[in-house]
Amino acid sequence: MPAVDGPTFLKRISQLRAEVWFDGQKIDQNICEHKAFKGILKSKARLFDIQLDKKKQGFMTYKSPLTKDLVGTSFLQPRTKEDLELRRLTIQEWAKTSGGMMGRSPDYMNTGIMALGTAWDIFQDKYGLNIKHLYENARENDLTFSHTFVSPQVNRSLAYYEDSEQPISAQVVEEKSDGLIIKGARLLATQGGITDEILVLPVGGKQIDEHFVYAFSIPSNTPNLKFICRESFGYRDSTFDHPLAARFEEMDTIVVFNNVFVPWERVFLYKNYETASKMYEETKFYPFLLHQAVSRQVVKTEFLLGVAQLIVESIDISGYQHVQEKVSEIISGYESLKALLLVSELQAKEDKRGIMIPDAAPLYAAITSFQRLYPRFIEIVQLLGASGLISIPTECDFDSEIRPDLDQYLQGASCNALERTKLFRLAWDVSLSAFGGRQTLYERFFFGDPVRLSTGYYNGYEKDHAISLAKSLLDMD
């Protein structure tokens, strides 16, 4: 099949019938109609419709090298800098529909699958062909993926080594002639159970047993595979009351493998420490994911800038210098992120496979900066909105007999009460609601622990040119 449309995607997910548990109950109904998932699934369906929009086919789809059908550009192997631009434009076109709030839009893992599948030759024999086929199948059928590579937070001390009789972190408990048996759990599969497949990647760490060294992808409805959801942050269907959460609440899940069978043809890494240690570097997995992430975060920053400025205009506070200073912080962050993203494309280089790899250095600068910038941007929205973020009646209030009071007392300097309330509910949902809090935590740890990420950036950054420049000035007469 070529790139699919929204209705086709929803039909596919409704027929999946993955085992998803929400609020103590196994979901037996059509998950596309469930209160906790219908908003995000409808929003994802819209992405597929946008991808097929005739006006956007020039950059959101391309001809498959296998079938010549149109497939999604998020699967594109970039061979030129122009290809990288097409990937960015596609990512940002989708991100605009949510203001960058959909962190796990399909293009995120499509990008990861592309990176792994493009460098399939680094994997052992049949395993390499498995990931190549996985990538091609995903591209040709426009599949969606959740993923997991985090173990349960049982003990995060440096010396901890799991040795319990009953597995906690998902591991191989049996090796069979036709596949593996996996038992245990993994954390934080965002959109778990509402994607076609789940990609399971190796856990980090230097002291791991070979039973944890594996990677595979399986359908979300695989027998004995269970997704346990947290509480939903989309409390109401009303897009007036919850303009973001009602549409973009993605849900995070614990993934439980209760003796799950994984066929060999689904495995692309097993018991190979050398490949596990070099797979991300060799496939350029991280630079490609960073390129996708920063592209989205640029849009998210632009969205926050727009929210902040609308608040300023709605209550006419633009004349205050401290207000101008705060909004300028967001502007500065926005322009810096844009520049770093574009530099990563400008300085991209072709690898030995003929793939154009974005420069990782500016992307790491962007991602490490955004971990600090995003909480500050949210704080600025809170400071600008102040008590207005609390005085936010609901849609039902405006439909009641108290409407005249609201119209009189909640009007803004440049808008009526209804418009002002809609704006401040949007600002509240991004900065103070449970949905907004999850977004802040998400961006703080999006690409890993901030300290570890910065340490890795420091250790991996090429500093010789800077050192040579400094030394040249030391040697001057």
Coordinates of C-alpha atoms in Angstrom, one line a residue:
M1 CA 0.0 0.0 0.0
P2 CA 1.2 3.6 -0.6
A3 CA 0.9 6.4 1.9
V4 CA -2.4 6.1 3.7
D5 CA -5.1 8.6 4.6
G6 CA -6.6 9.4 8.0
P7 CA -9.7 7.0 7.8
T8 CA -7.4 4.1 6.7
F9 CA -5.1 4.7 9.7
L10 CA -8.0 4.9 12.2
K11 CA -9.5 1.7 10.7
R12 CA -6.2 -0.1 11.1
I13 CA -5.8 0.9 14.7
S14 CA -9.4 0.1 15.6
Q15 CA -8.9 -3.4 14.2
L16 CA -5.6 -3.9 16.0
R17 CA -7.2 -4.7 19.4
A18 CA -4.0 -4.5 21.4
E19 CA -4.2 -5.3 25.1
V20 CA -4.4 -1.9 26.7
W21 CA -5.3 -1.3 30.4
F22 CA -6.6 2.0 31.5
D23 CA -7.8 2.9 35.0
G24 CA -7.8 -0.7 36.1
Q25 CA -9.9 -1.9 33.2
K26 CA -8.9 -3.7 30.0
I27 CA -10.1 -1.8 27.0
D28 CA -12.5 -4.0 25.0
Q29 CA -14.2 -1.2 23.0
N30 CA -12.9 0.4 19.8
I31 CA -9.9 2.3 21.2
C32 CA -10.4 5.0 18.6
E33 CA -13.6 6.0 20.5
H34 CA -12.2 5.6 24.0
K35 CA -12.2 8.9 25.9
A36 CA -8.5 8.7 26.7
F37 CA -7.4 8.0 23.1
K38 CA -9.9 9.4 20.6
G39 CA -8.4 12.9 20.7
I40 CA -4.8 11.9 19.9
L41 CA -5.9 9.4 17.3
K42 CA -8.1 11.9 15.5
S43 CA -5.2 14.3 15.5
K44 CA -2.8 11.7 14.1
A45 CA -5.3 10.8 11.5
R46 CA -5.3 14.4 10.4
L47 CA -1.5 14.1 9.8
F48 CA -2.0 11.4 7.3
D49 CA -4.7 13.5 5.5
I50 CA -2.3 16.4 5.4
Q51 CA 0.5 14.2 4.0
L52 CA -1.8 13.3 1.1
D53 CA -3.0 16.8 0.5
K54 CA -2.5 17.5 -3.2
K55 CA -0.9 20.9 -2.4
K56 CA 1.7 19.3 -0.2
Q57 CA 2.6 16.2 -2.2
G58 CA 5.6 18.0 -3.5
F59 CA 7.5 17.6 -0.3
M60 CA 5.5 15.3 2.1
T61 CA 5.6 12.3 -0.2
Y62 CA 8.1 10.8 -2.7
K63 CA 8.2 7.8 -5.0
S64 CA 9.1 4.5 -3.3
P65 CA 12.3 3.1 -4.8
L66 CA 10.6 -0.3 -4.7
T67 CA 7.1 0.2 -5.9
K68 CA 7.1 3.8 -7.3
D69 CA 4.0 4.5 -5.1
L70 CA 3.9 7.7 -3.1
V71 CA 5.3 7.1 0.4
G72 CA 5.9 9.5 3.3
T73 CA 8.9 11.7 3.3
S74 CA 9.6 10.9 7.0
F75 CA 10.9 7.6 5.6
L76 CA 13.2 9.3 3.0
Q77 CA 16.9 8.4 3.0
P78 CA 18.4 11.8 2.5
R79 CA 21.1 11.8 -0.2
T80 CA 21.4 15.6 -0.6
K81 CA 21.1 18.6 1.6
E82 CA 17.9 19.3 -0.3
D83 CA 16.6 16.0 1.0
L84 CA 17.3 17.1 4.5
E85 CA 15.3 20.2 3.9
L86 CA 12.4 18.2 2.6
R87 CA 12.5 16.1 5.7
R88 CA 12.5 19.2 7.9
L89 CA 9.6 20.8 6.0
T90 CA 7.6 17.6 6.4
I91 CA 8.3 17.4 10.1
Q92 CA 7.4 21.0 10.7
E93 CA 4.2 20.8 8.6
W94 CA 3.0 18.1 10.9
A95 CA 4.3 19.8 14.0
K96 CA 2.3 23.0 13.2
T97 CA -1.0 21.0 13.6
S98 CA -0.2 20.6 17.4
G99 CA 2.1 23.6 18.0
G100 CA 4.9 21.0 18.5
M101 CA 2.9 19.4 21.4
M102 CA 2.8 15.9 19.7
G103 CA 6.2 14.7 20.6
R104 CA 5.6 11.2 19.2
S105 CA 4.1 12.1 15.9
P106 CA 4.8 9.2 13.4
D107 CA 7.8 10.9 11.8
Y108 CA 9.8 10.5 15.0
M109 CA 10.1 6.7 14.9
N110 CA 9.9 6.7 11.1
T111 CA 13.1 8.6 11.2
G112 CA 14.7 6.1 13.6
I113 CA 13.6 3.1 11.5
M114 CA 15.0 4.8 8.4
A115 CA 18.4 5.3 10.1
L116 CA 18.6 1.7 11.3
G117 CA 17.3 0.3 8.0
T118 CA 19.6 2.4 5.9
A119 CA 22.7 1.0 7.7
W120 CA 21.4 -2.5 7.9
D121 CA 24.8 -3.9 6.9
I122 CA 26.3 -3.2 10.3
F123 CA 24.1 -5.9 11.9
Q124 CA 25.0 -9.6 11.7
D125 CA 24.0 -11.6 8.7
K126 CA 20.3 -12.3 8.8
Y127 CA 19.7 -9.6 11.5
G128 CA 20.8 -7.0 9.0
L129 CA 18.3 -8.2 6.4
N130 CA 15.6 -8.2 9.1
I131 CA 16.0 -4.5 9.9
K132 CA 16.2 -3.7 6.2
H133 CA 12.9 -5.5 5.6
L134 CA 11.3 -3.9 8.6
Y135 CA 12.2 -0.4 7.3
E136 CA 10.9 -1.2 3.8
N137 CA 7.7 -2.7 5.1
A138 CA 7.1 0.3 7.3
R139 CA 7.7 2.7 4.5
E140 CA 5.6 0.8 2.0
N141 CA 2.6 0.4 4.4
D142 CA 3.0 3.8 6.3
L143 CA 3.2 2.0 9.6
T144 CA 3.4 3.8 12.9
F145 CA 5.6 2.8 15.9
S146 CA 5.9 3.3 19.6
H147 CA 9.2 2.4 21.1
T148 CA 10.9 1.6 24.4
F149 CA 14.5 1.4 25.7
V150 CA 14.0 2.3 29.4
S151 CA 14.1 -0.3 32.3
P152 CA 11.8 0.0 35.4
Q153 CA 13.2 2.4 38.0
V154 CA 13.7 -0.2 40.7
N155 CA 17.2 0.8 41.7
R156 CA 19.2 3.5 39.9
S157 CA 22.4 3.2 42.0
L158 CA 25.6 2.8 40.1
A159 CA 26.3 -0.7 41.5
Y160 CA 22.8 -2.2 40.9
Y161 CA 22.7 -5.4 38.9
E162 CA 19.4 -7.2 38.5
D163 CA 19.6 -10.8 39.7
S164 CA 16.0 -11.5 40.8
E165 CA 14.5 -14.9 40.0
Q166 CA 11.5 -13.2 38.5
P167 CA 12.5 -10.8 35.7
I168 CA 11.8 -7.1 36.3
S169 CA 13.4 -5.5 33.3
A170 CA 12.4 -7.3 30.1
Q171 CA 14.8 -10.0 29.2
V172 CA 15.2 -13.1 27.1
V173 CA 14.1 -16.1 29.2
E174 CA 14.1 -18.7 26.5
E175 CA 15.7 -19.2 23.1
K176 CA 13.7 -21.3 20.7
S177 CA 14.4 -22.6 17.2
D178 CA 11.9 -20.1 15.7
G179 CA 12.4 -17.1 18.0
L180 CA 12.8 -15.6 21.5
I181 CA 10.6 -15.6 24.6
I182 CA 10.7 -12.2 26.4
K183 CA 9.5 -11.7 30.0
G184 CA 9.6 -8.5 32.2
A185 CA 8.7 -4.9 31.7
R186 CA 9.9 -1.7 29.9
L187 CA 8.9 1.8 30.7
L188 CA 7.6 4.9 29.0
A189 CA 6.3 3.7 25.6
T190 CA 4.5 6.9 24.6
Q191 CA 1.4 6.0 22.6
G192 CA 1.9 2.4 23.5
G193 CA -1.0 0.2 22.2
I194 CA -2.2 2.8 19.7
T195 CA 0.5 2.3 17.0
D196 CA 0.9 -0.6 14.5
E197 CA 4.1 -1.8 16.1
I198 CA 6.4 -1.3 19.1
L199 CA 10.2 -1.0 18.5
V200 CA 12.2 -2.5 21.4
L201 CA 15.7 -1.2 21.6
P202 CA 18.7 -2.2 23.9
V203 CA 18.8 -0.7 27.4
G204 CA 21.8 1.3 28.2
G205 CA 24.6 0.5 30.7
K206 CA 28.0 -1.2 30.7
Q207 CA 27.1 -4.0 33.1
I208 CA 24.2 -5.8 31.4
D209 CA 23.8 -9.5 30.9
E210 CA 23.5 -10.9 27.4
H211 CA 19.8 -11.7 28.0
F212 CA 19.2 -7.9 27.8
V213 CA 21.1 -7.5 24.5
Y214 CA 18.4 -7.6 21.9
A215 CA 16.4 -5.4 19.5
F216 CA 13.2 -6.2 17.6
S217 CA 9.9 -4.8 16.5
I218 CA 6.6 -6.6 16.9
P219 CA 2.9 -5.8 16.3
S220 CA 1.2 -4.0 19.2
N221 CA -1.4 -6.8 19.3
T222 CA 1.2 -9.6 19.8
P223 CA -0.2 -12.2 22.3
N224 CA 0.9 -11.7 26.0
L225 CA 2.0 -8.1 25.3
K226 CA 0.3 -5.7 27.6
F227 CA 0.2 -1.9 27.8
I228 CA -0.6 -0.3 31.2
C229 CA -1.6 3.4 31.0
R230 CA -1.1 6.2 33.4
E231 CA -4.0 8.5 34.2
S232 CA -5.2 10.5 31.2
F233 CA -4.5 14.2 31.3
G234 CA -7.3 14.9 28.8
Y235 CA -10.0 15.3 31.4
R236 CA -12.7 16.7 29.1
D237 CA -13.6 16.4 25.5
S238 CA -14.2 20.1 25.2
T239 CA -11.5 21.8 23.1
F240 CA -12.6 25.1 24.7
D241 CA -11.8 23.9 28.2
H242 CA -8.7 21.8 27.3
P243 CA -7.6 23.1 23.9
L244 CA -4.4 21.0 23.9
A245 CA -5.1 18.0 26.1
A246 CA -8.3 17.2 24.4
R247 CA -6.5 16.8 21.1
F248 CA -2.9 16.0 21.8
E249 CA -2.7 13.9 25.0
E250 CA -0.5 11.1 23.8
M251 CA -0.6 8.7 26.8
D252 CA 2.5 7.0 28.3
T253 CA 2.5 3.3 29.1
I254 CA 4.3 0.6 30.9
V255 CA 5.0 -2.3 28.6
V256 CA 4.7 -5.8 30.1
F257 CA 6.0 -8.8 28.3
N258 CA 4.4 -11.9 29.8
N259 CA 6.4 -14.6 27.9
V260 CA 6.0 -12.8 24.6
F261 CA 7.1 -14.8 21.6
V262 CA 9.3 -12.8 19.1
P263 CA 10.0 -14.6 15.8
W264 CA 13.6 -14.5 14.5
E265 CA 12.6 -12.6 11.5
R266 CA 11.5 -9.7 13.8
V267 CA 14.9 -9.6 15.6
F268 CA 17.7 -7.4 14.4
L269 CA 20.1 -7.6 17.3
Y270 CA 20.8 -10.4 19.7
K271 CA 23.7 -11.2 22.1
N272 CA 26.1 -9.0 20.2
Y273 CA 27.7 -6.5 22.5
E274 CA 29.9 -5.1 19.8
T275 CA 27.0 -4.3 17.5
A276 CA 24.9 -3.0 20.4
S277 CA 27.7 -0.6 21.4
K278 CA 28.2 0.8 18.0
M279 CA 24.7 0.6 16.3
Y280 CA 23.6 4.1 17.2
E281 CA 26.9 5.7 16.0
E282 CA 27.2 3.6 12.9
T283 CA 23.5 4.2 11.8
K284 CA 23.6 7.9 12.7
F285 CA 20.5 7.1 14.7
Y286 CA 20.9 10.1 17.1
P287 CA 21.8 12.8 14.5
F288 CA 18.7 11.9 12.5
L289 CA 16.4 11.8 15.6
L290 CA 17.9 15.1 16.8
H291 CA 17.2 16.6 13.4
Q292 CA 13.5 15.6 13.7
A293 CA 13.3 16.7 17.4
V294 CA 14.8 20.1 16.9
S295 CA 12.6 20.7 13.8
R296 CA 9.6 20.1 16.0
Q297 CA 11.0 22.1 18.9
V298 CA 11.5 25.1 16.7
V299 CA 7.7 25.0 15.9
K300 CA 6.9 24.5 19.6
T301 CA 9.0 27.6 20.5
E302 CA 7.2 29.6 17.8
F303 CA 3.9 28.5 19.2
L304 CA 4.8 29.6 22.7
L305 CA 6.0 32.9 21.3
G306 CA 2.6 33.4 19.7
V307 CA 0.8 32.5 23.0
A308 CA 3.0 35.0 24.9
Q309 CA 2.4 37.8 22.5
L310 CA -1.3 37.2 22.4
I311 CA -1.5 37.5 26.2
V312 CA 0.5 40.7 26.0
E313 CA -1.9 42.2 23.4
S314 CA -5.1 40.9 25.0
I315 CA -4.5 42.8 28.3
D316 CA -2.3 45.6 26.8
I317 CA 0.9 45.1 28.7
S318 CA 3.4 45.7 25.8
G319 CA 4.4 49.0 27.2
Y320 CA 6.3 47.5 30.1
Q321 CA 10.0 46.9 29.6
H322 CA 10.0 43.8 31.8
V323 CA 7.3 42.3 29.6
Q324 CA 9.3 43.1 26.4
E325 CA 12.4 41.6 28.0
K326 CA 10.5 38.3 28.8
V327 CA 9.1 38.0 25.3
S328 CA 12.5 38.8 23.9
E329 CA 13.8 35.7 25.7
I330 CA 11.5 33.5 23.7
I331 CA 12.4 35.3 20.5
S332 CA 16.1 34.8 21.2
G333 CA 15.6 31.1 21.9
Y334 CA 13.5 30.7 18.8
E335 CA 16.0 32.3 16.5
S336 CA 18.9 30.4 18.1
L337 CA 17.1 27.1 17.6
K338 CA 16.3 27.9 14.0
A339 CA 19.9 28.8 13.3
L340 CA 21.3 25.7 14.9
L341 CA 18.9 23.5 12.9
L342 CA 19.8 25.2 9.6
V343 CA 23.6 25.0 10.4
S344 CA 23.2 21.2 10.9
E345 CA 21.9 21.0 7.4
L346 CA 24.4 23.4 5.9
Q347 CA 27.3 21.4 7.4
A348 CA 25.8 18.0 6.6
K349 CA 28.2 15.5 5.1
E350 CA 27.8 12.4 3.0
D351 CA 28.7 9.1 4.7
K352 CA 30.2 6.0 3.1
R353 CA 26.7 4.8 2.1
G354 CA 25.9 8.0 0.2
I355 CA 23.5 9.2 2.9
M356 CA 23.6 12.9 3.9
I357 CA 24.1 13.1 7.6
P358 CA 23.1 16.3 9.5
D359 CA 25.9 17.8 11.6
A360 CA 25.3 16.5 15.1
A361 CA 27.2 19.3 16.9
P362 CA 24.7 22.1 16.4
L363 CA 21.8 19.7 17.0
Y364 CA 23.3 18.7 20.4
A365 CA 23.7 22.3 21.2
A366 CA 20.0 22.9 20.4
I367 CA 18.7 19.9 22.4
T368 CA 20.8 20.6 25.5
S369 CA 19.7 24.2 25.4
F370 CA 16.1 23.4 24.9
Q371 CA 16.1 21.3 28.1
R372 CA 16.7 24.5 30.0
L373 CA 14.9 26.9 27.7
Y374 CA 11.5 25.2 27.6
P375 CA 10.9 25.4 31.4
R376 CA 11.9 29.1 31.3
F377 CA 9.5 29.7 28.4
I378 CA 6.7 28.1 30.4
E379 CA 7.6 30.3 33.4
I380 CA 7.4 33.4 31.2
V381 CA 3.9 32.4 30.0
Q382 CA 2.9 32.0 33.7
L383 CA 4.4 35.4 34.6
L384 CA 2.6 37.1 31.8
G385 CA -0.7 35.5 32.4
A386 CA -0.6 35.7 36.2
S387 CA -4.0 35.5 37.8
G388 CA -5.6 35.4 34.4
L389 CA -4.5 31.8 34.2
I390 CA -6.7 31.0 37.1
S391 CA -9.8 33.1 36.2
I392 CA -10.8 30.8 33.3
P393 CA -14.5 29.8 33.2
T394 CA -15.5 26.8 31.3
E395 CA -17.5 26.4 28.1
C396 CA -20.5 25.5 30.1
D397 CA -20.2 28.8 32.1
F398 CA -20.5 30.7 28.8
D399 CA -23.5 28.7 27.8
S400 CA -25.3 29.5 31.1
E401 CA -27.3 32.4 32.5
I402 CA -24.2 33.9 34.0
R403 CA -22.8 34.8 30.6
P404 CA -23.6 38.5 31.0
D405 CA -21.4 38.6 34.1
L406 CA -18.5 37.0 32.3
D407 CA -18.9 39.2 29.3
Q408 CA -18.7 42.3 31.5
Y409 CA -15.9 41.3 33.9
L410 CA -13.6 39.1 31.8
Q411 CA -13.3 41.2 28.7
G412 CA -9.8 42.1 27.5
A413 CA -8.2 45.3 26.2
S414 CA -8.4 44.0 22.6
C415 CA -10.9 41.2 22.7
N416 CA -14.2 40.2 24.3
A417 CA -14.6 37.9 27.3
L418 CA -15.1 34.7 25.3
E419 CA -12.0 35.3 23.1
R420 CA -9.9 36.3 26.1
T421 CA -11.0 33.2 28.1
K422 CA -10.2 30.9 25.2
L423 CA -6.7 32.4 24.9
F424 CA -6.0 32.1 28.7
R425 CA -7.3 28.5 28.8
L426 CA -4.8 27.7 26.0
A427 CA -2.0 29.4 28.0
W428 CA -3.2 27.5 31.1
D429 CA -3.2 24.2 29.3
V430 CA 0.3 24.7 28.1
S431 CA 1.7 26.0 31.4
L432 CA -0.3 24.9 34.4
S433 CA -2.5 21.9 33.6
A434 CA -1.5 18.3 34.1
F435 CA -1.0 18.1 30.3
G436 CA 1.3 21.2 30.5
G437 CA 3.3 19.8 33.4
R438 CA 3.9 16.6 31.5
Q439 CA 5.1 18.6 28.5
T440 CA 7.6 20.4 30.7
L441 CA 8.9 17.1 32.2
Y442 CA 9.0 15.6 28.7
E443 CA 11.1 18.3 27.3
R444 CA 13.5 18.3 30.3
F445 CA 14.3 14.7 29.7
F446 CA 13.4 14.3 26.0
F447 CA 16.8 13.1 24.9
G448 CA 18.0 11.8 28.3
D449 CA 19.3 13.1 31.6
P450 CA 20.4 16.7 31.1
V451 CA 23.7 16.3 33.0
R452 CA 24.6 13.1 31.2
L453 CA 23.7 14.6 27.9
S454 CA 25.8 17.6 28.5
T455 CA 28.7 15.4 29.7
G456 CA 28.5 13.3 26.5
Y457 CA 28.4 16.5 24.4
Y458 CA 31.5 17.8 26.1
N459 CA 33.4 14.5 25.8
G460 CA 32.5 14.0 22.1
Y461 CA 32.9 17.6 20.9
E462 CA 35.8 18.3 18.6
K463 CA 37.8 21.0 20.5
D464 CA 41.1 20.9 18.7
H465 CA 40.5 23.9 16.5
A466 CA 39.5 26.0 19.5
I467 CA 42.6 24.9 21.4
S468 CA 44.8 25.7 18.4
L469 CA 43.4 29.1 18.1
A470 CA 44.0 29.8 21.8
K471 CA 47.5 28.5 21.6
S472 CA 48.2 30.6 18.5
L473 CA 47.6 33.7 20.6
L474 CA 49.8 32.4 23.4
D475 CA 52.7 32.2 20.9
M476 CA 52.3 35.7 19.5
D477 CA 55.0 38.2 20.1

